[in-house]
Each structure stands twice: as C-alpha cells, then as structure tokens.
CSV table of C-alpha atoms in Angstrom, one decimal:
chain,number,residue,atom,x,y,z
A,133,MET,CA,-7.7,6.1,65.7
A,134,ARG,CA,-9.4,3.3,64.2
A,135,ARG,CA,-10.8,5.6,61.3
A,136,HIS,CA,-7.6,6.6,60.5
A,137,LYS,CA,-6.7,2.8,60.3
A,138,GLU,CA,-10.1,2.6,57.5
A,139,ARG,CA,-9.1,5.1,55.8
A,140,LEU,CA,-5.5,3.5,55.2
A,141,ILE,CA,-7.6,0.1,54.3
A,142,LEU,CA,-9.7,1.4,51.8
A,143,ALA,CA,-6.7,3.4,50.4
A,144,ALA,CA,-4.3,0.5,50.2
A,145,ALA,CA,-7.6,-1.6,48.6
A,146,ALA,CA,-8.0,1.2,46.0
A,147,VAL,CA,-4.1,0.9,44.9
A,148,VAL,CA,-4.5,-3.0,44.6
A,149,LEU,CA,-7.6,-2.8,42.2
A,150,VAL,CA,-5.9,0.5,40.4
A,151,VAL,CA,-3.0,-1.9,39.3
A,152,PRO,CA,-4.4,-4.6,38.0
A,153,LEU,CA,-6.9,-2.3,35.5
A,154,ALA,CA,-3.2,-0.2,34.8
A,155,ALA,CA,-1.8,-3.4,33.5
A,156,ALA,CA,-4.3,-4.4,31.3
A,157,CYS,CA,-4.9,-1.2,29.7
A,158,GLY,CA,-1.1,-2.0,28.8
A,159,SER,CA,-1.5,-5.2,27.4
A,160,GLY,CA,-3.2,-4.1,23.8
A,161,HIS,CA,-2.9,-5.3,20.3
A,162,PRO,CA,0.6,-3.7,18.9
A,163,GLY,CA,-0.9,-0.8,17.3
A,164,SER,CA,-3.8,-0.4,18.7
A,165,GLY,CA,-3.5,2.8,21.4
A,166,SER,CA,-2.4,3.3,24.7
A,167,ALA,CA,-5.7,2.3,26.2
A,168,GLY,CA,-6.7,-0.9,23.4
A,169,ALA,CA,-9.6,0.8,22.4
A,170,GLN,CA,-9.1,1.5,19.1
A,171,GLU,CA,-9.1,-0.8,16.2
A,172,PRO,CA,-5.8,-1.9,15.3
A,173,VAL,CA,-3.1,0.1,12.8
A,174,THR,CA,-1.2,-3.3,12.0
A,175,GLY,CA,-2.5,-6.0,9.6
A,176,VAL,CA,-4.3,-3.2,7.2
A,177,HIS,CA,-3.3,-1.9,4.3
A,178,TRP,CA,-4.5,1.4,5.0
A,179,ILE,CA,-4.4,3.9,1.6
A,180,VAL,CA,-3.0,7.7,1.7
A,181,ASP,CA,-5.4,10.2,1.4
A,182,SER,CA,-3.5,13.0,2.0
A,183,VAL,CA,-0.5,14.8,3.9
A,184,THR,CA,-1.3,17.9,5.6
A,185,VAL,CA,2.1,20.0,6.9
A,186,ASP,CA,2.3,24.1,8.0
A,187,GLY,CA,-1.8,23.9,7.0
A,188,THR,CA,-0.6,23.2,3.4
A,189,THR,CA,-2.8,19.9,2.6
A,190,ARG,CA,-1.8,17.4,-0.6
A,191,SER,CA,-3.8,15.4,-2.2
A,192,ALA,CA,-2.3,11.3,-3.0
A,193,PRO,CA,-1.3,9.9,-6.4
A,194,ALA,CA,-3.0,7.3,-6.7
A,195,GLY,CA,-1.7,3.8,-5.7
A,196,ALA,CA,0.7,5.3,-2.4
A,197,ASN,CA,-0.4,3.6,0.5
A,198,VAL,CA,1.6,1.7,4.2
A,199,THR,CA,1.0,-1.6,5.3
A,200,ILE,CA,2.7,-2.8,8.6
A,201,ASP,CA,2.5,-6.2,9.9
A,202,ASP,CA,2.6,-7.5,13.6
A,203,SER,CA,5.8,-8.0,13.6
A,204,GLY,CA,6.7,-4.4,13.0
A,205,ARG,CA,7.3,-4.6,9.5
A,206,THR,CA,6.4,-2.4,7.1
A,207,GLU,CA,5.9,-1.8,3.2
A,208,GLY,CA,4.1,0.6,1.0
A,209,ASN,CA,4.5,3.2,-2.0
A,210,TYR,CA,5.3,6.9,-1.7
A,211,GLY,CA,3.4,8.0,-4.7
A,212,CYS,CA,5.8,6.7,-7.1
A,213,ASN,CA,8.5,5.1,-5.1
A,214,HIS,CA,8.2,1.7,-2.5
A,215,PHE,CA,9.7,1.9,0.5
A,216,THR,CA,10.6,-0.7,3.5
A,217,ALA,CA,11.0,0.6,7.1
A,218,ARG,CA,10.9,-1.0,10.4
A,219,ALA,CA,7.5,0.0,13.1
A,220,ALA,CA,7.8,0.4,16.6
A,221,PHE,CA,5.0,1.1,19.0
A,222,GLU,CA,5.0,2.8,22.1
A,223,GLY,CA,1.8,3.1,23.4
A,224,ASP,CA,-0.8,5.4,20.8
A,225,ARG,CA,2.1,6.0,18.9
A,226,VAL,CA,4.7,4.6,15.9
A,227,ARG,CA,7.7,5.7,14.7
A,228,LEU,CA,9.2,4.2,11.7
A,229,SER,CA,13.0,3.7,11.3
A,230,ASP,CA,15.5,1.5,9.0
A,231,THR,CA,13.7,3.1,5.9
A,232,THR,CA,14.6,1.8,2.3
A,233,ALA,CA,13.4,2.6,-1.5
A,234,THR,CA,13.9,2.2,-4.4
A,235,GLU,CA,14.1,5.0,-7.0
A,236,MET,CA,12.4,5.2,-10.1
A,237,ALA,CA,12.1,9.0,-11.7
A,238,CYS,CA,8.0,9.7,-11.9
A,239,GLU,CA,6.1,13.6,-12.5
A,240,ALA,CA,6.9,15.7,-11.4
A,241,ARG,CA,3.4,15.8,-9.4
A,242,PRO,CA,3.9,12.3,-7.4
A,243,MET,CA,7.5,13.0,-6.4
A,244,ALA,CA,7.0,16.4,-4.8
A,245,PHE,CA,4.3,14.3,-2.7
A,246,GLU,CA,6.2,11.4,-2.0
A,247,ARG,CA,9.2,13.6,-0.6
A,248,THR,CA,7.1,15.5,1.7
A,249,LEU,CA,5.7,12.0,2.6
A,250,ALA,CA,7.9,10.5,3.0
A,251,ARG,CA,9.8,13.4,5.2
A,252,THR,CA,6.1,12.9,7.7
A,253,LEU,CA,6.5,9.2,8.2
A,254,ALA,CA,10.4,10.1,9.1
A,255,ALA,CA,9.0,12.6,11.8
A,256,GLY,CA,9.6,11.2,14.4
A,257,PRO,CA,7.2,9.6,16.6
A,258,LEU,CA,3.7,10.0,14.9
A,259,THR,CA,0.7,9.9,17.2
A,260,THR,CA,-2.1,6.9,15.8
A,261,ARG,CA,-6.2,7.5,16.0
A,262,VAL,CA,-8.3,4.4,14.2
A,263,ASN,CA,-11.9,5.9,13.4
A,264,GLY,CA,-14.0,3.3,11.7
A,265,ASP,CA,-11.4,2.4,8.8
A,266,ARG,CA,-10.0,5.7,8.8
A,267,LEU,CA,-6.7,6.3,10.0
A,268,THR,CA,-4.5,9.3,11.2
A,269,LEU,CA,-0.8,9.9,12.1
A,270,THR,CA,0.4,13.4,13.5
A,271,THR,CA,3.7,14.2,14.2
A,272,THR,CA,5.3,16.2,17.2
A,273,GLY,CA,4.5,19.9,15.7
A,274,GLY,CA,1.3,18.7,14.6
A,275,ASP,CA,1.2,17.5,11.0
A,276,THR,CA,-1.0,15.0,10.0
A,277,VAL,CA,-0.9,11.5,7.2
A,278,ARG,CA,-4.6,10.7,6.9
A,279,LEU,CA,-5.5,7.3,5.7
A,280,THR,CA,-8.2,5.0,4.6
A,281,LYS,CA,-8.4,1.2,5.0
A,282,GLU,CA,-8.3,-0.2,1.7
A,283,GLU,CA,-10.6,-3.7,1.0
A,284,ASP,CA,-8.3,-5.8,-1.4
A,285,ALA,CA,-9.0,-6.3,-5.1
A,286,PRO,CA,-10.2,-9.3,-6.7
A,287,LEU,CA,-8.1,-10.7,-9.6
A,288,TYR,CA,-11.1,-10.7,-11.8
A,289,GLY,CA,-12.7,-7.9,-13.4
A,290,THR,CA,-10.7,-5.1,-11.9
A,291,LYS,CA,-8.7,-2.1,-14.2
A,292,TRP,CA,-5.5,-3.1,-13.7
A,293,THR,CA,-3.7,-0.1,-14.4
A,294,ILE,CA,0.2,-0.5,-15.4
A,295,THR,CA,2.4,1.6,-13.4
A,296,ALA,CA,6.6,0.2,-13.7
A,297,LEU,CA,8.3,-2.2,-15.4
A,298,GLY,CA,10.8,-4.0,-14.3
A,299,ALA,CA,14.1,-5.7,-16.5
A,300,GLY,CA,14.5,-8.0,-13.2
A,301,GLY,CA,16.8,-7.1,-10.0
A,302,ASP,CA,16.0,-3.8,-8.7
A,303,THR,CA,16.3,-1.8,-12.0
A,304,VAL,CA,12.8,-0.7,-12.2
A,305,SER,CA,11.4,2.0,-14.4
A,306,SER,CA,7.4,3.7,-14.5
A,307,LEU,CA,5.6,3.7,-18.0
A,308,PRO,CA,6.6,6.7,-19.9
A,309,LYS,CA,3.9,9.9,-20.1
A,310,GLY,CA,0.9,9.4,-22.0
A,311,ALA,CA,0.9,5.6,-21.5
A,312,ASP,CA,-2.1,4.3,-21.6
A,313,ALA,CA,-1.4,0.5,-20.1
A,314,HIS,CA,-3.8,-1.6,-18.5
A,315,LEU,CA,-5.7,-5.3,-18.2
A,316,THR,CA,-8.5,-6.4,-17.6
A,317,PHE,CA,-8.8,-10.6,-16.7
A,318,ASP,CA,-12.6,-12.0,-16.8
A,319,ARG,CA,-13.2,-15.5,-15.7
A,320,ARG,CA,-16.3,-16.1,-18.5
A,321,SER,CA,-14.7,-15.7,-21.4
A,322,GLY,CA,-10.6,-17.2,-20.0
A,323,LYS,CA,-9.6,-14.0,-21.1
A,324,VAL,CA,-7.6,-10.9,-21.2
A,325,SER,CA,-8.0,-7.5,-22.6
A,326,GLY,CA,-6.3,-4.2,-22.2
A,327,ARG,CA,-3.5,-1.9,-23.9
A,328,LEU,CA,-0.3,-2.1,-23.3
A,329,GLY,CA,0.4,1.6,-24.1
A,330,CYS,CA,-0.6,2.3,-27.1
A,331,ASN,CA,-2.8,-0.8,-29.3
A,332,HIS,CA,-5.5,-2.8,-27.9
A,333,VAL,CA,-4.6,-6.4,-26.7
A,334,THR,CA,-7.0,-10.1,-26.1
A,335,ALA,CA,-5.5,-13.2,-25.2
A,336,ARG,CA,-6.2,-16.4,-23.4
A,337,ALA,CA,-5.2,-16.0,-19.8
A,338,THR,CA,-5.5,-19.3,-17.5
A,339,VAL,CA,-5.4,-19.0,-14.3
A,340,SER,CA,-4.2,-21.6,-11.5
A,341,ASP,CA,-2.7,-21.2,-7.7
A,342,THR,CA,-0.2,-18.0,-8.4
A,343,ARG,CA,0.9,-18.5,-12.4
A,344,ILE,CA,-1.3,-17.2,-15.5
A,345,THR,CA,-1.1,-18.7,-18.6
A,346,LEU,CA,-1.0,-16.0,-22.0
A,347,GLY,CA,-1.3,-17.1,-24.8
A,348,SER,CA,-0.9,-15.4,-27.9
A,349,PRO,CA,-1.9,-11.9,-28.2
A,350,ALA,CA,-4.1,-10.4,-30.8
A,351,THR,CA,-3.4,-6.5,-30.9
A,352,THR,CA,-4.3,-3.5,-33.1
A,353,ARG,CA,-2.1,-2.5,-35.7
A,354,MET,CA,-2.0,1.4,-34.6
A,355,MET,CA,1.6,3.5,-34.0
A,356,CYS,CA,2.5,5.3,-31.0
A,357,ASP,CA,5.5,7.6,-29.9
A,358,ALA,CA,8.7,6.0,-29.7
A,359,SER,CA,8.1,5.5,-26.3
A,360,LEU,CA,5.0,4.2,-26.4
A,361,MET,CA,6.2,1.5,-28.4
A,362,HIS,CA,9.1,0.8,-26.8
A,363,THR,CA,6.7,0.1,-23.5
A,364,GLU,CA,4.1,-1.8,-25.8
A,365,LYS,CA,7.5,-4.4,-26.6
A,366,SER,CA,8.3,-4.8,-23.3
A,367,LEU,CA,4.5,-5.9,-22.3
A,368,LEU,CA,4.3,-7.7,-25.1
A,369,ARG,CA,7.1,-10.1,-24.1
A,370,LEU,CA,4.7,-11.2,-21.2
A,371,PHE,CA,2.0,-13.3,-23.6
A,372,ASP,CA,2.9,-16.7,-25.0
A,373,GLY,CA,4.0,-18.0,-21.4
A,374,THR,CA,3.6,-18.6,-18.3
A,375,VAL,CA,3.7,-15.5,-15.2
A,376,SER,CA,3.3,-15.9,-11.5
A,377,TYR,CA,0.8,-13.3,-9.9
A,378,ARG,CA,1.1,-11.8,-6.4
A,379,LEU,CA,-1.9,-9.7,-5.6
A,380,ASP,CA,-1.3,-7.7,-2.8
A,381,HIS,CA,-4.8,-5.7,-1.5
A,382,ARG,CA,-5.1,-2.5,-4.3
A,383,ASN,CA,-1.4,-4.3,-6.3
A,384,LEU,CA,-0.2,-6.7,-8.8
A,385,THR,CA,2.7,-7.8,-9.6
A,386,LEU,CA,3.4,-10.0,-13.6
A,387,THR,CA,6.4,-12.1,-13.3
A,388,SER,CA,8.1,-13.3,-15.8
A,389,GLU,CA,10.0,-17.1,-16.4
A,390,ASN,CA,13.3,-14.6,-17.4
A,391,GLY,CA,12.2,-12.1,-14.1
A,392,GLU,CA,10.7,-9.3,-16.1
A,393,THR,CA,8.3,-7.8,-14.2
A,394,VAL,CA,5.1,-6.1,-14.9
A,395,THR,CA,3.4,-3.9,-11.4
A,396,ALA,CA,-0.2,-2.4,-11.8
A,397,VAL,CA,-3.0,-0.9,-9.5
A,398,ALA,CA,-6.1,-1.3,-9.2
A,399,ASP,CA,-8.6,1.4,-10.7
A,400,GLU,CA,-11.1,3.0,-8.2
C-alpha cells in the first residue's frame, strides 16, 4: 500500500513538471513554430523562389515577395501585382485572409505564376518551416511555396530596374514589353544615371532624409517605339524637381510632388 501511494505521489509530481514545460513551449514569438524552436517568420522580407503544385515546380519572377509584421499585417507581390492580407498564426501554421490585390496586366508568364502563387497562399492553413535563411510554406495537400530571406538593398550603387508607373491614386501600369528602364544612384559623384525605356539619362541627385532632388536630365537622342517613348516621357517628369522615396528591402518607390509614382526592384 505504501509503495502504491509513493507511485501516485511521483506521478502527480511528474504532471506538475510537465505542465509548465508545455506552457513554455507554446509561448514563442508569433510565427516561431509550435515549439518556438525555429527562427521567426514575421519581421522578415521573404523573396519567393518557387511554387510547387501537383508535383510541378514553377520558378518565381523577379520581385515576388512576402512580408508579415508582428501584428499580422501582410504585404507583398505575386510577381506582377501587389497584395495585402491578414495573417493569423496557430503554432507552426499561418492562415492568410482578407486579401486584396492590384489589377495590373503583365506578361503571360508572371500572370500565370501569380495566379498559382495566390491560390496556394490562400489554400487554408500553411505549415511554416524555417531552416536558416529559407522558409517553406506547405498546404494540407502538400503543395509548397519556397522563400529565401532577403537583405535590404542600399539606395546607392544598386541598379534599380523600373517595373511600374503610377499616375496617382490606384492607377498603376506596368512598363511596355522591351522597355529598358533603370536607375543607379552614385554617392561619390552625386548623380543618377541609367535608361528611361529608350534613351540613356544622367542628372544631379541630392539625397536628404526621404527626399531626392533631381536636376535637369541630360539624355541621348534615340527614337524608339511609341510605347517606349511614352514611358520615357513619363519618367522624365521626375526630373527638375524633388521626389520622395521609400526603400523597402529590395523595392524602391519614387513619388513626385504631383503624386506620380515609379516602382523599381533591385537587380540581383
């Protein structure tokens, strides 16, 4: 009888020890996994590498990305269109809801990829697994999204490839096919140089806080397709004035005083 009581006491003590341990395991950082052992998913800019659906893997176009902050606010790019959503974590699973997206039309390949990515991200709870700088999101059906942590790109010395133009408000359009538009800011010379879709351009660029004062542009005099010249004319309106800029990891947004925007992504 005495031995039986001792076994009961030991069993009760074991339960008391296990309960605090289980509680500690469930108290990790949002998106840190059910045991809190893996690196957090939130607060990281994840670049999308690929999506695998029904055994077929599709590589992501440049610019596809996802970021989730600690409050659950989610934003990113499917490969053509920008999107926002809400993220709710439960252990090592995340569910995205209330998704909204822009409605730009891009080339066939990015559009096909982004439809696949959008469906996969919205396919119910996704199991998260972080391994170093890699993140894998897996649906209950076994489809996966693979992502890599991306460091911030510096404003200076980066080749910023222009991907879209905005005329104010929600009106955003991608660049026409064949447009070669990019800018590079050089700290030493205090200049910006690049192409505007057709012609090369150089101008003074004075950076202060979140604003850039652009001088008069010096350009070459080539003539290109009408759509490219229209893009170039839009980009030239940024010069001889001051623009605000927002640097978000590898994405750069320039906004003129009249609300026109230029969106660019850092080259690899």
